[in-house]
């Protein structure tokens, strides 16, 4: 019998637009400028932009997620690694599910590097996370990154599909993965994910049109949304790009229609 996992807490009409701000850890402060280095700047985008969740590490949740932001569901990342070059990434869990729940998490997140020589340790950790989170009814979002010495091309469709399957079989309720531009192949990726929702990652900040085009294609193929960071909070018009993403994800708008959001006031 399916368990009572409250995935709806981070969905609108079955879809999701998540704002991620864990790049300060994953990539380092080079991703930020004077404005967006302030977590409140990013949290305000999540709140006013009505995102389905803000994905942050526990320390940021402790210091910044309070009553003021209670209308943005909190997604606490449970593991992380820094951006030091390594062939075989291993992102170990540093925050417990219990603590994430105490912080007010509606969902927890875990980054899985399948294809790293440390993948078995990560499988065990993620398995435990799923068990603990589901005991609370808290959904688990898996950041799926096939990466490591066993992976030749992390953007090959078969590789992405394998990652989606692994995450679903380990218990992910939502899988966040990269969209490689192969729309037909992506339909297979979605089938591999089964009943786990699939959201695509935003990637490095790019121009509005190609970014929205990528999002539109993925949604059209059947994706459930996006977990975006740099394309939102590095944008000089974060609310316009937020509304444009919303148009594509929730309102069935074309890229051309969504781009009209840039003609409006911020
Ligand atoms: P972006 O939209 O900025 O790419 O953020 C999404 C995200 O999943 C972050 O949560 C994470 O820090 C980052 O991508 C990791 O991406 P990568 O390791 O591929 O640079």
Tab-separated table of C-alpha atoms and ligand atoms in Angstrom:
chain	number	residue	atom	x	y	z
A	1	UNK	CA	0.000	0.000	0.000
A	2	UNK	CA	1.297	3.460	-0.900
A	3	UNK	CA	2.316	5.358	2.235
A	4	UNK	CA	0.993	8.752	3.131
A	5	UNK	CA	3.807	10.899	1.792
A	6	UNK	CA	2.906	14.585	1.735
A	7	UNK	CA	4.352	15.391	-1.662
A	8	UNK	CA	1.466	17.769	-2.328
A	9	UNK	CA	3.051	20.202	0.124
A	10	UNK	CA	5.608	21.085	-2.584
A	11	UNK	CA	3.295	20.817	-5.607
A	12	UNK	CA	0.700	22.982	-7.323
A	13	UNK	CA	-1.603	21.046	-9.623
A	14	UNK	CA	0.955	18.220	-9.653
A	15	UNK	CA	3.813	20.492	-10.700
A	16	UNK	CA	6.589	22.252	-8.861
A	17	UNK	CA	8.877	25.261	-9.101
A	18	UNK	CA	11.619	25.022	-6.490
A	19	UNK	CA	14.206	27.690	-5.750
A	20	UNK	CA	17.584	26.184	-4.847
A	21	UNK	CA	20.208	28.068	-2.906
A	22	UNK	CA	22.890	25.566	-1.920
A	23	UNK	CA	25.391	26.780	-4.523
A	24	UNK	CA	27.417	28.706	-1.928
A	25	UNK	CA	28.435	25.293	-0.601
A	26	UNK	CA	28.387	23.258	-3.813
A	27	UNK	CA	30.169	25.790	-6.046
A	28	UNK	CA	31.505	28.398	-3.649
A	29	UNK	CA	30.729	32.121	-3.279
A	30	UNK	CA	31.880	32.767	-6.864
A	31	UNK	CA	28.266	32.246	-7.913
A	32	UNK	CA	27.163	35.322	-5.955
A	33	UNK	CA	27.396	39.076	-6.198
A	34	UNK	CA	26.949	41.761	-3.545
A	35	UNK	CA	23.172	41.407	-3.653
A	36	UNK	CA	22.464	37.688	-3.874
A	37	UNK	CA	25.193	36.736	-1.388
A	38	UNK	CA	22.571	37.754	1.182
A	39	UNK	CA	20.308	34.726	1.804
A	40	UNK	CA	17.412	37.082	2.551
A	41	UNK	CA	17.571	38.394	-1.008
A	42	UNK	CA	17.056	34.850	-2.310
A	43	UNK	CA	14.461	33.927	0.309
A	44	UNK	CA	12.471	37.032	-0.659
A	45	UNK	CA	12.414	35.865	-4.282
A	46	UNK	CA	11.094	32.498	-3.086
A	47	UNK	CA	8.415	34.142	-0.951
A	48	UNK	CA	7.229	36.853	-3.306
A	49	UNK	CA	7.648	34.621	-6.357
A	50	UNK	CA	5.472	31.991	-4.639
A	51	UNK	CA	7.870	29.109	-5.220
A	52	UNK	CA	6.764	25.639	-4.154
A	53	UNK	CA	9.834	25.304	-1.941
A	54	UNK	CA	13.142	26.847	-1.024
A	55	UNK	CA	15.947	24.272	-1.033
A	56	UNK	CA	18.688	25.181	1.429
A	57	UNK	CA	21.129	23.656	3.879
A	58	UNK	CA	20.253	23.348	7.574
A	59	UNK	CA	22.510	26.227	8.673
A	60	UNK	CA	20.776	28.635	6.351
A	61	UNK	CA	17.389	27.334	7.463
A	62	UNK	CA	18.357	27.935	11.108
A	63	UNK	CA	19.458	31.486	10.516
A	64	UNK	CA	17.034	32.705	7.884
A	65	UNK	CA	13.933	30.531	7.652
A	66	UNK	CA	11.535	31.884	10.240
A	67	UNK	CA	7.953	32.969	10.628
A	68	UNK	CA	8.372	35.581	7.932
A	69	UNK	CA	8.970	32.866	5.304
A	70	UNK	CA	6.498	30.300	6.595
A	71	UNK	CA	4.478	30.505	3.349
A	72	UNK	CA	7.399	29.072	1.386
A	73	UNK	CA	7.708	25.347	2.092
A	74	UNK	CA	11.180	24.463	3.340
A	75	UNK	CA	13.237	21.763	1.641
A	76	UNK	CA	16.315	20.927	3.701
A	77	UNK	CA	19.295	19.429	1.902
A	78	UNK	CA	20.794	16.666	4.010
A	79	UNK	CA	24.157	16.313	2.294
A	80	UNK	CA	26.642	18.389	0.346
A	81	UNK	CA	30.150	18.504	-1.000
A	82	UNK	CA	32.447	21.373	-1.906
A	83	UNK	CA	33.657	22.197	-5.404
A	84	UNK	CA	37.163	20.759	-5.092
A	85	UNK	CA	38.051	18.798	-8.216
A	86	UNK	CA	37.593	15.096	-7.641
A	87	UNK	CA	36.953	12.273	-10.035
A	88	UNK	CA	34.734	10.398	-7.614
A	89	UNK	CA	32.391	12.666	-5.698
A	90	UNK	CA	31.055	11.551	-2.352
A	91	UNK	CA	28.463	13.778	-0.787
A	92	UNK	CA	27.943	12.558	2.765
A	93	UNK	CA	24.927	13.191	4.900
A	94	UNK	CA	25.574	15.857	7.522
A	95	UNK	CA	22.034	16.682	8.697
A	96	UNK	CA	19.546	14.202	10.089
A	97	UNK	CA	15.967	13.832	8.949
A	98	UNK	CA	14.875	14.455	12.560
A	99	UNK	CA	16.659	17.783	12.620
A	100	UNK	CA	15.284	18.809	9.221
A	101	UNK	CA	11.783	18.094	10.514
A	102	UNK	CA	12.495	20.176	13.647
A	103	UNK	CA	13.551	23.031	11.397
A	104	UNK	CA	10.154	22.839	9.720
A	105	UNK	CA	11.021	20.904	6.559
A	106	UNK	CA	8.157	19.984	4.246
A	107	UNK	CA	10.633	17.909	2.217
A	108	UNK	CA	14.229	16.769	2.405
A	109	UNK	CA	16.809	16.643	-0.371
A	110	UNK	CA	19.749	14.353	-1.018
A	111	UNK	CA	22.320	14.516	-3.829
A	112	UNK	CA	23.240	11.117	-5.239
A	113	UNK	CA	26.306	10.571	-7.411
A	114	UNK	CA	25.700	7.256	-9.031
A	115	UNK	CA	28.750	6.158	-10.986
A	116	UNK	CA	31.141	7.409	-8.331
A	117	UNK	CA	33.204	4.694	-6.688
A	118	UNK	CA	31.475	5.719	-3.467
A	119	UNK	CA	27.995	5.096	-4.824
A	120	UNK	CA	27.338	2.128	-2.539
A	121	UNK	CA	27.868	4.229	0.574
A	122	UNK	CA	25.482	6.812	-0.853
A	123	UNK	CA	22.863	4.164	-1.668
A	124	UNK	CA	22.920	3.019	1.955
A	125	UNK	CA	22.680	6.584	3.266
A	126	UNK	CA	19.847	7.484	0.931
A	127	UNK	CA	17.990	4.283	1.792
A	128	UNK	CA	18.099	5.273	5.454
A	129	UNK	CA	17.026	8.834	4.668
A	130	UNK	CA	14.005	7.556	2.734
A	131	UNK	CA	12.977	5.264	5.586
A	132	UNK	CA	13.267	8.011	8.207
A	133	UNK	CA	11.626	10.713	6.110
A	134	UNK	CA	8.737	8.506	5.062
A	135	UNK	CA	8.092	7.600	8.681
A	136	UNK	CA	7.260	11.298	9.101
A	137	UNK	CA	5.352	11.397	5.803
A	138	UNK	CA	8.038	13.776	4.502
A	139	UNK	CA	8.855	13.450	0.782
A	140	UNK	CA	12.407	12.907	-0.437
A	141	UNK	CA	13.761	14.830	-3.402
A	142	UNK	CA	16.847	13.244	-4.962
A	143	UNK	CA	19.286	15.461	-6.830
A	144	UNK	CA	20.446	12.821	-9.268
A	145	UNK	CA	23.892	13.383	-10.695
A	146	UNK	CA	25.490	10.456	-12.536
A	147	UNK	CA	29.095	11.494	-12.010
A	148	UNK	CA	32.435	9.819	-11.316
A	149	UNK	CA	35.080	7.593	-12.849
A	150	UNK	CA	32.479	5.107	-14.068
A	151	UNK	CA	30.514	7.730	-16.017
A	152	UNK	CA	31.742	8.667	-19.485
A	153	UNK	CA	29.083	11.224	-20.322
A	154	UNK	CA	26.772	12.416	-17.573
A	155	UNK	CA	24.461	13.954	-20.171
A	156	UNK	CA	23.903	10.795	-22.233
A	157	UNK	CA	20.192	9.982	-22.272
A	158	UNK	CA	20.743	6.385	-21.118
A	159	UNK	CA	22.834	7.627	-18.216
A	160	UNK	CA	20.184	10.143	-17.129
A	161	UNK	CA	17.492	7.466	-17.481
A	162	UNK	CA	19.515	5.047	-15.348
A	163	UNK	CA	19.884	7.722	-12.664
A	164	UNK	CA	16.151	8.396	-12.682
A	165	UNK	CA	15.472	4.698	-12.222
A	166	UNK	CA	18.001	4.276	-9.425
A	167	UNK	CA	16.546	7.237	-7.541
A	168	UNK	CA	12.982	5.982	-7.923
A	169	UNK	CA	13.896	2.465	-6.826
A	170	UNK	CA	15.666	3.842	-3.774
A	171	UNK	CA	12.477	5.654	-2.788
A	172	UNK	CA	12.691	9.151	-4.251
A	173	UNK	CA	9.335	10.920	-4.458
A	174	UNK	CA	10.814	13.502	-6.783
A	175	UNK	CA	13.980	13.313	-8.864
A	176	UNK	CA	15.835	16.356	-9.978
A	177	UNK	CA	17.991	15.771	-13.018
A	178	UNK	CA	19.530	17.493	-16.006
A	179	UNK	CA	17.632	17.892	-19.259
A	180	UNK	CA	19.987	17.207	-22.178
A	181	UNK	CA	17.842	18.526	-25.033
A	182	UNK	CA	16.839	15.060	-26.278
A	183	UNK	CA	13.070	15.459	-26.019
A	184	UNK	CA	12.156	11.992	-27.271
A	185	UNK	CA	14.791	10.392	-25.059
A	186	UNK	CA	13.471	12.384	-22.110
A	187	UNK	CA	10.125	10.622	-22.400
A	188	UNK	CA	12.012	7.399	-21.697
A	189	UNK	CA	13.743	9.066	-18.737
A	190	UNK	CA	10.304	9.933	-17.331
A	191	UNK	CA	9.081	6.375	-17.819
A	192	UNK	CA	12.146	5.112	-15.966
A	193	UNK	CA	11.271	7.398	-13.047
A	194	UNK	CA	7.826	5.782	-12.822
A	195	UNK	CA	5.657	7.446	-10.193
A	196	UNK	CA	8.483	9.640	-8.945
A	197	UNK	CA	8.012	13.206	-10.182
A	198	UNK	CA	10.807	14.590	-12.330
A	199	UNK	CA	11.971	18.198	-12.208
A	200	UNK	CA	14.840	19.516	-14.265
A	201	UNK	CA	17.769	21.495	-12.967
A	202	UNK	CA	18.225	25.112	-14.040
A	203	UNK	CA	21.962	25.126	-14.727
A	204	UNK	CA	24.251	28.094	-15.264
A	205	UNK	CA	22.551	31.437	-15.892
A	206	UNK	CA	21.734	31.747	-19.594
A	207	UNK	CA	19.658	34.064	-21.770
A	208	UNK	CA	15.901	34.044	-21.194
A	209	UNK	CA	14.933	32.494	-24.506
A	210	UNK	CA	17.153	29.364	-24.469
A	211	UNK	CA	16.460	28.814	-20.781
A	212	UNK	CA	12.682	29.011	-21.214
A	213	UNK	CA	12.891	26.929	-24.363
A	214	UNK	CA	14.667	24.146	-22.448
A	215	UNK	CA	12.063	24.326	-19.696
A	216	UNK	CA	9.178	24.346	-22.174
A	217	UNK	CA	10.527	21.303	-24.003
A	218	UNK	CA	10.957	19.340	-20.781
A	219	UNK	CA	7.455	20.249	-19.566
A	220	UNK	CA	6.002	19.350	-22.941
A	221	UNK	CA	7.713	15.954	-22.705
A	222	UNK	CA	6.076	15.402	-19.296
A	223	UNK	CA	8.432	16.847	-16.657
A	224	UNK	CA	6.794	18.195	-13.496
A	225	UNK	CA	8.779	21.399	-13.146
A	226	UNK	CA	12.138	22.833	-12.255
A	227	UNK	CA	14.530	23.219	-9.354
A	228	UNK	CA	16.280	26.402	-10.323
A	229	UNK	CA	18.920	28.577	-8.719
A	230	UNK	CA	21.247	30.740	-10.753
A	231	UNK	CA	18.770	31.428	-13.555
A	232	UNK	CA	16.514	33.056	-10.966
A	233	UNK	CA	18.633	34.787	-8.315
A	234	UNK	CA	21.472	35.776	-10.674
A	235	UNK	CA	18.885	37.320	-13.001
A	236	UNK	CA	18.645	41.119	-12.974
A	237	UNK	CA	14.844	40.667	-13.164
A	238	UNK	CA	14.242	37.713	-10.845
A	239	UNK	CA	10.476	38.239	-10.670
A	240	UNK	CA	10.032	38.507	-14.421
A	241	UNK	CA	11.881	35.234	-15.023
A	242	UNK	CA	9.910	33.696	-12.150
A	243	UNK	CA	6.601	34.705	-13.747
A	244	UNK	CA	7.812	33.456	-17.119
A	245	UNK	CA	8.751	30.067	-15.632
A	246	UNK	CA	5.367	29.966	-13.924
A	247	UNK	CA	3.655	30.611	-17.262
A	248	UNK	CA	5.480	27.690	-18.853
A	249	UNK	CA	5.147	25.249	-15.959
A	250	UNK	CA	1.629	25.958	-14.692
A	251	UNK	CA	-0.201	28.021	-17.287
A	252	UNK	CA	0.493	26.141	-20.515
A	253	UNK	CA	2.044	29.204	-22.155
A	254	UNK	CA	4.474	29.138	-25.081
A	255	UNK	CA	7.992	30.546	-24.777
A	256	UNK	CA	6.951	33.608	-26.795
A	257	UNK	CA	4.020	34.265	-24.453
A	258	UNK	CA	6.160	33.733	-21.360
A	259	UNK	CA	8.770	36.179	-22.662
A	260	UNK	CA	6.122	38.912	-22.567
A	261	UNK	CA	6.619	38.964	-18.785
A	262	UNK	CA	9.744	40.983	-19.456
A	263	UNK	CA	7.674	43.823	-20.867
A	264	UNK	CA	5.962	44.263	-17.492
A	265	UNK	CA	7.233	45.976	-14.383
A	266	UNK	CA	9.546	43.945	-12.147
B	1	LIG	P1	21.212	25.787	-10.566
B	1	LIG	O1	19.831	26.028	-11.148
B	1	LIG	O2	21.879	27.061	-10.161
B	1	LIG	O3	22.046	24.915	-11.487
B	1	LIG	O4	20.990	24.999	-9.219
B	1	LIG	C1	20.481	23.712	-9.162
B	1	LIG	C2	21.439	22.781	-8.433
B	1	LIG	O5	20.911	21.494	-8.324
B	1	LIG	C3	21.818	23.240	-7.055
B	1	LIG	O6	20.900	22.801	-6.089
B	1	LIG	C4	23.194	22.670	-6.918
B	1	LIG	O7	23.990	23.414	-6.072
B	1	LIG	C5	23.732	22.741	-8.293
B	1	LIG	O8	22.634	22.664	-9.164
B	1	LIG	C6	24.747	21.658	-8.578
B	1	LIG	O9	25.042	21.633	-9.955
B	1	LIG	P2	26.411	21.143	-10.578
B	1	LIG	O10	27.092	20.255	-9.585
B	1	LIG	O11	26.039	20.429	-11.838
B	1	LIG	O12	27.173	22.376	-10.874
